[in-house]
mmCIF file of C-alpha atoms in Angstrom:
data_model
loop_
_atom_site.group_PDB
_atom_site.id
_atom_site.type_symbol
_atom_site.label_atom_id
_atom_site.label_comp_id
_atom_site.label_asym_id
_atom_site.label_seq_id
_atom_site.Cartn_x
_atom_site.Cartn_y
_atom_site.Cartn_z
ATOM 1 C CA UNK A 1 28.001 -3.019 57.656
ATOM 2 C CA UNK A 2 24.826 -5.243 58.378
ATOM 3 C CA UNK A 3 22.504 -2.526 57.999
ATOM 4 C CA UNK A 4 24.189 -1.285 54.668
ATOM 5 C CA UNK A 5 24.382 -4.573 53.313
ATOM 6 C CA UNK A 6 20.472 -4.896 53.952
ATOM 7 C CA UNK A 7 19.665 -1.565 52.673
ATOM 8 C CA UNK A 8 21.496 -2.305 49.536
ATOM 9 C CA UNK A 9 19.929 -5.845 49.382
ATOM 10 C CA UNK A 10 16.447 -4.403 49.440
ATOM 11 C CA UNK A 11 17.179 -1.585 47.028
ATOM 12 C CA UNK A 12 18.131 -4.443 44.918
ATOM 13 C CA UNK A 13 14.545 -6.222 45.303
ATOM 14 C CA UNK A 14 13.307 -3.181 44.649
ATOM 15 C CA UNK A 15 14.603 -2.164 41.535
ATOM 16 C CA UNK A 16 14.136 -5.819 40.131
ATOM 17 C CA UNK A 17 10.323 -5.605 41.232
ATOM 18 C CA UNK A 18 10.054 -2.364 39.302
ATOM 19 C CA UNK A 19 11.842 -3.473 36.209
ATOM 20 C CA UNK A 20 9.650 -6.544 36.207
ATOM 21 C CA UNK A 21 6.311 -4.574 36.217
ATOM 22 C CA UNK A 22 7.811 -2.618 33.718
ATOM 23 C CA UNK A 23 8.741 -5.269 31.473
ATOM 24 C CA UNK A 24 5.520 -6.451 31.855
ATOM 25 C CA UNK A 25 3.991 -2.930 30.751
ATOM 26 C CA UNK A 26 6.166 -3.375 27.515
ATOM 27 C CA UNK A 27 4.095 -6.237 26.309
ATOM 28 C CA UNK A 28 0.631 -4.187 26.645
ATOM 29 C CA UNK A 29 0.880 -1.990 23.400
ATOM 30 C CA UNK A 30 -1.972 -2.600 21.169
ATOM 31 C CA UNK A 31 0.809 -3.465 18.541
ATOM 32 C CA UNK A 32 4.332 -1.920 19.024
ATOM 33 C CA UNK A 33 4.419 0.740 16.706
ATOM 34 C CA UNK A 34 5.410 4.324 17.682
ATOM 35 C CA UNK A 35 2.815 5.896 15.531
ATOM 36 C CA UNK A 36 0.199 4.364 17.616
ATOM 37 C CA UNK A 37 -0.887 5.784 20.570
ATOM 38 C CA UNK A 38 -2.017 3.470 22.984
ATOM 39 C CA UNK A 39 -2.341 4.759 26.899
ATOM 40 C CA UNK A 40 -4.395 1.409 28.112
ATOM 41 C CA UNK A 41 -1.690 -0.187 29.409
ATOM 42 C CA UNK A 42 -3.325 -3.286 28.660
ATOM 43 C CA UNK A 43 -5.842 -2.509 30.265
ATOM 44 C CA UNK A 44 -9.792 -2.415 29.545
ATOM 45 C CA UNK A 45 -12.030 0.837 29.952
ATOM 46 C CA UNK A 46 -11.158 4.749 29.995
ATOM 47 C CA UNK A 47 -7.295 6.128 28.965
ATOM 48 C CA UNK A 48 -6.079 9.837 29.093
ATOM 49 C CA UNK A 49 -2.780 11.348 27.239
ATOM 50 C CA UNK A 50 -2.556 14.332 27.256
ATOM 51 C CA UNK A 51 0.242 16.903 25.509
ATOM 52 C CA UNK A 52 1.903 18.952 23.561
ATOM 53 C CA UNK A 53 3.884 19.266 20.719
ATOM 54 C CA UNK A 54 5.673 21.762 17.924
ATOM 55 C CA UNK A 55 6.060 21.458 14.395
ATOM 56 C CA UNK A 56 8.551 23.179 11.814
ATOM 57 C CA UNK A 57 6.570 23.001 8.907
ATOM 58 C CA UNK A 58 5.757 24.108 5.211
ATOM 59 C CA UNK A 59 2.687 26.456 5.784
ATOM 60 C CA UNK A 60 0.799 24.980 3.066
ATOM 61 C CA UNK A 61 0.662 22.214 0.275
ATOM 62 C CA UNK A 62 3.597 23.122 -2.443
ATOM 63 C CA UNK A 63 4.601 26.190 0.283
ATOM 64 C CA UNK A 64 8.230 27.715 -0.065
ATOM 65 C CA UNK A 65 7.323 28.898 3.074
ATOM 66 C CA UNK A 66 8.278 27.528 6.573
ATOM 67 C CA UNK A 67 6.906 28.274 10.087
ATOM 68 C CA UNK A 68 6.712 26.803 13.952
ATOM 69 C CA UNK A 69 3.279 25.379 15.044
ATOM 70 C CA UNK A 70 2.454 24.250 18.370
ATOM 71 C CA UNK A 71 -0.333 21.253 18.466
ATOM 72 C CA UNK A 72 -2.007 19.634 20.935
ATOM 73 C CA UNK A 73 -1.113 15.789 21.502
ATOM 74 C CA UNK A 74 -2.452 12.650 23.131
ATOM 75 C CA UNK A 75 -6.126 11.314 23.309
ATOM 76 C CA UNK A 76 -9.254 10.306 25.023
ATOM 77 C CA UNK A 77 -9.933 6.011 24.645
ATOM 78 C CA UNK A 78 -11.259 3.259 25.592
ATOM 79 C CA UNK A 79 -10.102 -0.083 25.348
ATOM 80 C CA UNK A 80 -12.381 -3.560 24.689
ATOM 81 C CA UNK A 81 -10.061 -6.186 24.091
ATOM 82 C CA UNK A 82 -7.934 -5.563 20.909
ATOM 83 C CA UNK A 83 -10.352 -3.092 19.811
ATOM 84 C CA UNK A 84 -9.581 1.140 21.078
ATOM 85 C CA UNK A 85 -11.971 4.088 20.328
ATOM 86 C CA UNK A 86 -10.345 7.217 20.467
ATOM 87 C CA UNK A 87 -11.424 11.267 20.432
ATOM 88 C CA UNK A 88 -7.914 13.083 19.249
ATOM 89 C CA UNK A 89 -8.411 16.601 18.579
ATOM 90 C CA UNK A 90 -10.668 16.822 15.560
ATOM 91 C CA UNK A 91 -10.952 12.789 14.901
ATOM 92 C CA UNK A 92 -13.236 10.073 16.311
ATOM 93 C CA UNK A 93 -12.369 6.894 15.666
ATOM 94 C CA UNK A 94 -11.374 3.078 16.738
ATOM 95 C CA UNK A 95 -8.476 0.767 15.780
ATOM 96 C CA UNK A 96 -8.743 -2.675 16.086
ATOM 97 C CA UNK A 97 -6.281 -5.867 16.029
ATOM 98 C CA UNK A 98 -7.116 -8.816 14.135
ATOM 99 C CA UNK A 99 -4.893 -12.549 14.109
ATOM 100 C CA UNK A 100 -1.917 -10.122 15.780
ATOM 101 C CA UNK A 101 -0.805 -9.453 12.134
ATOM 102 C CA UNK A 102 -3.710 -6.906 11.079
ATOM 103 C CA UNK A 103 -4.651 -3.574 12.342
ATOM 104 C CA UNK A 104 -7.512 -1.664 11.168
ATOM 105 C CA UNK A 105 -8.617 1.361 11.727
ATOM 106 C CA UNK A 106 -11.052 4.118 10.547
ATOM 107 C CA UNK A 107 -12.090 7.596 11.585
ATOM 108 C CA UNK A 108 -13.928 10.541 11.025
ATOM 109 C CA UNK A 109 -12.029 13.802 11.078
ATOM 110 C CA UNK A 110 -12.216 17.786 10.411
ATOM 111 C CA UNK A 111 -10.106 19.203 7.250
ATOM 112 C CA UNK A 112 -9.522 23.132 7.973
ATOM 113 C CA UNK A 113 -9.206 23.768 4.299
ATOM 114 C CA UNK A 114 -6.387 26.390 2.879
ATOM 115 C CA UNK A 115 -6.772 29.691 4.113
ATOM 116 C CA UNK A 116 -5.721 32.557 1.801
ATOM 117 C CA UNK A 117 -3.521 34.163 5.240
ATOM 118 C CA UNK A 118 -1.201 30.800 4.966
ATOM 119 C CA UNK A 119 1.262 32.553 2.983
ATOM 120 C CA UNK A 120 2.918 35.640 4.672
ATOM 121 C CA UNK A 121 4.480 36.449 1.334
ATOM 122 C CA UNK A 122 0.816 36.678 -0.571
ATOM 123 C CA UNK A 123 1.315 33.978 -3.110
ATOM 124 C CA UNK A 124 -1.833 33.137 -1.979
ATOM 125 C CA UNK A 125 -3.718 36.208 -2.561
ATOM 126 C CA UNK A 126 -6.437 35.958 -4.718
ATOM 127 C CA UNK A 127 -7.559 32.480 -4.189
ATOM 128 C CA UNK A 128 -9.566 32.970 -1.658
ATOM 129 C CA UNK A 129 -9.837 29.944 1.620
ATOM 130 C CA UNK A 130 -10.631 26.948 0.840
ATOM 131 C CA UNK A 131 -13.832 24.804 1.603
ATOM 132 C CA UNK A 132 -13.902 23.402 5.146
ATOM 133 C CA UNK A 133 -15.397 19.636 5.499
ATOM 134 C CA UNK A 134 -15.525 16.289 7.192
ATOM 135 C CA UNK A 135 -13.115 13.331 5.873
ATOM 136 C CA UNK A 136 -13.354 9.705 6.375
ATOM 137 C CA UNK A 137 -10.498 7.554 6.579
ATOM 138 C CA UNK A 138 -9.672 4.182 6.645
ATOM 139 C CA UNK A 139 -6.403 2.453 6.801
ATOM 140 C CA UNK A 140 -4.791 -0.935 7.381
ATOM 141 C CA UNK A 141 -1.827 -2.667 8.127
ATOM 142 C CA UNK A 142 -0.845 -6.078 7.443
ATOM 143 C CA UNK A 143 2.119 -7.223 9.673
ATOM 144 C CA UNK A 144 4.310 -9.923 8.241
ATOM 145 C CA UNK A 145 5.039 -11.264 11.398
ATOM 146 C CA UNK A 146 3.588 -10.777 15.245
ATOM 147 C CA UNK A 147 6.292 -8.974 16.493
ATOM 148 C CA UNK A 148 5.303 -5.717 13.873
ATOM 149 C CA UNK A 149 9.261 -5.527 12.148
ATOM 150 C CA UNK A 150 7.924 -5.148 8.628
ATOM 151 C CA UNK A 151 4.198 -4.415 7.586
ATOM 152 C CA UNK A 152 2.342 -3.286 4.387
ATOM 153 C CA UNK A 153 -0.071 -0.165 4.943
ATOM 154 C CA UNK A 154 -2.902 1.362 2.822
ATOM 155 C CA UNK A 155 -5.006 3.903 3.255
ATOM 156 C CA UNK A 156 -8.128 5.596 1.745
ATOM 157 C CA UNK A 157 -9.427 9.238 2.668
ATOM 158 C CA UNK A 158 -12.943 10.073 1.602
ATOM 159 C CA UNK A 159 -13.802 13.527 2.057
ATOM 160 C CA UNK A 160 -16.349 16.132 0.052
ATOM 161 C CA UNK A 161 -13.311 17.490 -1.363
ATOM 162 C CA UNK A 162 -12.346 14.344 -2.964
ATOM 163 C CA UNK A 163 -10.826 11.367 -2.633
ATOM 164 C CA UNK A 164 -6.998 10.439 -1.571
ATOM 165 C CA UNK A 165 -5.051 6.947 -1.109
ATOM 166 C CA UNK A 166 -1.780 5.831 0.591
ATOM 167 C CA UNK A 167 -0.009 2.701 0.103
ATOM 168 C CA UNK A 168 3.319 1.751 1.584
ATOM 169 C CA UNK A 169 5.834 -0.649 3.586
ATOM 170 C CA UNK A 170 6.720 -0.135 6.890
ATOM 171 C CA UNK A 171 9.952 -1.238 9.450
ATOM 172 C CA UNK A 172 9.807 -0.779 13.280
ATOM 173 C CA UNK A 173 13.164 -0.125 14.808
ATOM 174 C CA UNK A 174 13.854 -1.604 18.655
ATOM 175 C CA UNK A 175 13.209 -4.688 20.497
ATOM 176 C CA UNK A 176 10.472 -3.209 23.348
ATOM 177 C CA UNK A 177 7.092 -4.262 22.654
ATOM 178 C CA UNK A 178 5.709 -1.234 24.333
ATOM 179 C CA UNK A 179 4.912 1.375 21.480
ATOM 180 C CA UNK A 180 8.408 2.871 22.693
ATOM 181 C CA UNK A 181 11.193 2.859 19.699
ATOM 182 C CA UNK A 182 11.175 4.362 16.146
ATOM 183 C CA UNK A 183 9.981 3.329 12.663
ATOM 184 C CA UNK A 184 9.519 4.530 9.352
ATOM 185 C CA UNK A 185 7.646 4.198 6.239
ATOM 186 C CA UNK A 186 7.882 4.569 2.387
ATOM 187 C CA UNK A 187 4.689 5.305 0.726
ATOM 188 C CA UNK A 188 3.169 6.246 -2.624
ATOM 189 C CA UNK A 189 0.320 9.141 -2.700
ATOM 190 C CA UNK A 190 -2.622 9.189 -5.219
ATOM 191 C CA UNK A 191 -4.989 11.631 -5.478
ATOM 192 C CA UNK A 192 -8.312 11.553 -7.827
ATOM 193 C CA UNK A 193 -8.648 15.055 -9.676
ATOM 194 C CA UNK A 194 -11.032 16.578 -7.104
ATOM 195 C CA UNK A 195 -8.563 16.279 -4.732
ATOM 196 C CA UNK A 196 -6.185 17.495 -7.101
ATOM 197 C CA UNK A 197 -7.754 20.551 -8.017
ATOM 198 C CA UNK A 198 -8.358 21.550 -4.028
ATOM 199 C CA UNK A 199 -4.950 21.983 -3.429
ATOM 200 C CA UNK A 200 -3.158 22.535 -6.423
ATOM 201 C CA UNK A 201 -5.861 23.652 -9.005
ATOM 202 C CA UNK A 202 -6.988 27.224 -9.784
ATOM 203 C CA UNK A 203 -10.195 28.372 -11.789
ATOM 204 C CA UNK A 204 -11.048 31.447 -14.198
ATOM 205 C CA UNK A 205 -12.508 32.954 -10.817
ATOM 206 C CA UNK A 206 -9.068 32.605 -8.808
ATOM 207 C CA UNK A 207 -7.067 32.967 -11.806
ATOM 208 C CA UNK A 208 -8.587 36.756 -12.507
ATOM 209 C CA UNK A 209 -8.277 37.582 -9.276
ATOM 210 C CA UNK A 210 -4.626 36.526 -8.429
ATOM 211 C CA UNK A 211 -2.769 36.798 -11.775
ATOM 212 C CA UNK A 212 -1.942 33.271 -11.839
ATOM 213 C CA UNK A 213 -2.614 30.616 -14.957
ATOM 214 C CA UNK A 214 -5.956 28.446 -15.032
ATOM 215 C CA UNK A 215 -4.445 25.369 -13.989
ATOM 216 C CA UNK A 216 -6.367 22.318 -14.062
ATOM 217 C CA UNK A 217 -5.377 19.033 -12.251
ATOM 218 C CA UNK A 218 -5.645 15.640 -13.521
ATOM 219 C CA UNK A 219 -5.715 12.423 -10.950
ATOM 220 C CA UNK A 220 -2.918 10.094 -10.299
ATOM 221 C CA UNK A 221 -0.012 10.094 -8.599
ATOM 222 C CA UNK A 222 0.287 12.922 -6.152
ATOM 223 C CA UNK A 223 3.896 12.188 -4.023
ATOM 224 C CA UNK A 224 6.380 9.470 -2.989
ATOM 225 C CA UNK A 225 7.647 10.439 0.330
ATOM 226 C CA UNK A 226 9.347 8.603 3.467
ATOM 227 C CA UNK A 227 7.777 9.410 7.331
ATOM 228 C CA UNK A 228 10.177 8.766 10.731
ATOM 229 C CA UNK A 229 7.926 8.169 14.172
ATOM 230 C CA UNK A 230 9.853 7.886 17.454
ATOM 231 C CA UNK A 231 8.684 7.583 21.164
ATOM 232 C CA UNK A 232 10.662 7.503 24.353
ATOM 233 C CA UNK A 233 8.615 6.247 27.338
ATOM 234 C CA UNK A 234 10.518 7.845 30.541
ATOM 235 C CA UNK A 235 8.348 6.224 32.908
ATOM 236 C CA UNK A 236 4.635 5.562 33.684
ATOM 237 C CA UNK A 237 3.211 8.891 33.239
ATOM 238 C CA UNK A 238 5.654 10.927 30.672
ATOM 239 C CA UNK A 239 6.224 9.604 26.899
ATOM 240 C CA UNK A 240 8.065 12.192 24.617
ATOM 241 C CA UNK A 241 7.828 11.511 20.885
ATOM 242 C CA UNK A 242 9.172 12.435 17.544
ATOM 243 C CA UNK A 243 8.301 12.749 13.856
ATOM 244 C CA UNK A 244 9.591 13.701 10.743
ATOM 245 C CA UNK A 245 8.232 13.805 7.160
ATOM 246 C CA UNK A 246 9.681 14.608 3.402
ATOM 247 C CA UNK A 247 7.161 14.480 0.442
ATOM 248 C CA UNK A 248 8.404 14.752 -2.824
ATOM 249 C CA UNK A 249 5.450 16.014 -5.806
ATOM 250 C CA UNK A 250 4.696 14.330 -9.142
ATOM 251 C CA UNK A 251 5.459 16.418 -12.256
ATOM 252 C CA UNK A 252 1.895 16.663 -12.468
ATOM 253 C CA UNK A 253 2.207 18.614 -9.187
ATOM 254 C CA UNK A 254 5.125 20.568 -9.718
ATOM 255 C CA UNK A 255 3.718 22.289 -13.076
ATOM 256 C CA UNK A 256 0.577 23.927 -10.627
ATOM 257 C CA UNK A 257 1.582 27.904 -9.675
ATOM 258 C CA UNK A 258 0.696 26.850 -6.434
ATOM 259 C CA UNK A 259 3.503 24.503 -5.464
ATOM 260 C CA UNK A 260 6.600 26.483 -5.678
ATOM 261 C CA UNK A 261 8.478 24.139 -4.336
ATOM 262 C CA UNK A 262 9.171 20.157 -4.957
ATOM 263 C CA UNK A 263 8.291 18.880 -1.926
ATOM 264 C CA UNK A 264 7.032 19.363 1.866
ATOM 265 C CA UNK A 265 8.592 18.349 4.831
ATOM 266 C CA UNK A 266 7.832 18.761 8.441
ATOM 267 C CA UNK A 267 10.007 18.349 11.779
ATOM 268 C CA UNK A 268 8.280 17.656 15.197
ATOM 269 C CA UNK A 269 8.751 16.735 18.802
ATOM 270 C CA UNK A 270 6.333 16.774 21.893
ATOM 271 C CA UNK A 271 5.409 15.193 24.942
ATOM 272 C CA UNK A 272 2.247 13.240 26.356
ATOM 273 C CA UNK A 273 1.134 12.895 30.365
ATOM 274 C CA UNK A 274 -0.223 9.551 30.644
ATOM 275 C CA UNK A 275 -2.757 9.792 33.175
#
C-alpha cells in the first residue's frame, strides 16, 4: 500500500510539474490569436512548423464551382524580442508587437493569377490566365486591451495588378494565452478598379473570344464577409487548426459574367509539427 501510495504521490508531482511548464508555454504567444502562427515558444532564434492542410473551396473568384485542395501549412522564423520574420510558402515577411496592444506586420508574397483550367465547366474559356506577380501587404491590428478580446484590423495589398484594402473588428474566443482557441472577424473589402478589372473585368479581346459582355469594373466596395480561425494545441509538438470563410460581393460585383455566384466561401482544417 506504501509503494502504491508513493507511486501515485509522484505521478501526482509529475503531472503538476508538467501542467506548470505548460501553463507557462501558454503565456509565450506573440499575441494570442489563432490566426497567428507563432512556434517560438517564447523563445529567441530559429522556429520550424511544419504541415498540412485541406481546403473545400470555390475554385475561383465569383466560382459556382467547388473543389478539395490540399496546402501546405506552418513556417520557417525567427524570433528577436516581439519582433518574428517568417518564410511561409510563397511569403516573406515579419510581424512585430508594439505597447502589447499593436501588431504590425508586412510581407511580400506570390499571386498565381487565374488560370483559364480553374473552371471544369469552361466558363472560363476564352479569357485566357491571368498575369502572375508579386504583392505587398501590410496590415495592423490595434488591440483594445492586452489580453487581444476585441481588436480593430486593416489591411492594404499592393500588387502590379492593383491595389486592395481590408478593414474590420475582431473577437478572440478562450481564456489560454497560447495562440490556442478560436476567433473571428467582420470585415469590409475595397478594391481600386485595377483590381477590379483582374478578377471580375473582361476586355473586347476576352469578350470575342469567350462570348461573354465587355464588362468594365469600377473601384469601391468589393465584399463584406465574416472569417472563423481555430487552433487546438495537443501538446508540444502537434497543433491542429481550423478556418472558415463566407464573402458576400457588392452589386458592383455581382453584375460581372464572371461571378456567377454571390459569394465565396471556403472550409479548412490541417495540422502543424512543431519542431
Amino acid at each position: 500500500m506504501k509503494k502504491f501510495t508513493g507511486l501515485l504521490l509522484i505521478l501526482l508531482i509529475h503531472s503538476f510539474f508538467s501542467h506548470a511548464v505548460f501553463a507557462q508555454d501558454e503565456t509565450t504567444a506573440l499575441v494570442p490569436l489563432p490566426s497567428v502562427d507563432d512556434f517560438t515558444r517564447g523563445k529567441d532564434g530559429w522556429a520550424l512548423g511544419l504541415g498540412l492542410g485541406i481546403e473545400y473551396e470555390t475554385a475561383y473568384e465569383g466560382s459556382d464551382e467547388f473543389g478539395f485542395e490540399l496546402d501546405p501549412a506552418g513556417a520557417l522564423q525567427w524570433r528577436r524580442g516581439d519582433n518574428i520574420f517568417f518564410w511561409a510558402g510563397e511569403a516573406l515577411g515579419w510581424r512585430g508587437l508594439r505597447a502589447d496592444t499593436w501588431l504590425l506586420e508586412a510581407l511580400v508574397g506570390f499571386d498565381e493569377g487565374r488560370a483559364e483550367s480553374d473552371s471544369k465547366k469552361g466558363h472560363l474559356d476564352g479569357l485566357g490566365d491571368g498575369e502572375e506577380g508579386l504583392e505587398f501587404v501590410f496590415q495592423a491590428r490595434r488591440a483594445f486591451d492586452a489580453d487581444w478580446r476585441y481588436w480593430l484590423v486593416g489591411r492594404v495589398v499592393a500588387s502590379e495588378n492593383g491595389n486592395l484594402g481590408l478593414f474590420g473588428v475582431g473577437r478572440r474566443f478562450g481564456d489560454k494565452l497560447d495562440g490556442s482557441g478560436s476567433e473571428v472577424n467582420v470585415v469590409a473589402v475595397y478594391h481600386d478598379s485595377e483590381f477590379a478589372n483582374k478578377d471580375f473585368g473582361i476586355n473586347a479581346q476576352q469578350a470575342a473570344a469567350s462570348g461573354l459582355a465587355e464588362t468594365r469594373m469600377s473601384g469601391g466596395i468589393r465584399s463584406v464577409g465574416i472569417n472563423y480561425n481555430y487552433r487546438h494545441i495537443i501538446n508540444k509538438n502537434w497543433q491542429i487548426f481550423g478556418e472558415a470563410l463566407y464573402e458576400h460581393f457588392s452589386s458592383d460585383v455581382r453584375k460581372s459574367p464572371i461571378a456567377r455566384s454571390d459569394y465565396e466561401a471556403e472550409i479548412g482544417i490541417g495540422f502543424i509539427y512543431v519542431f
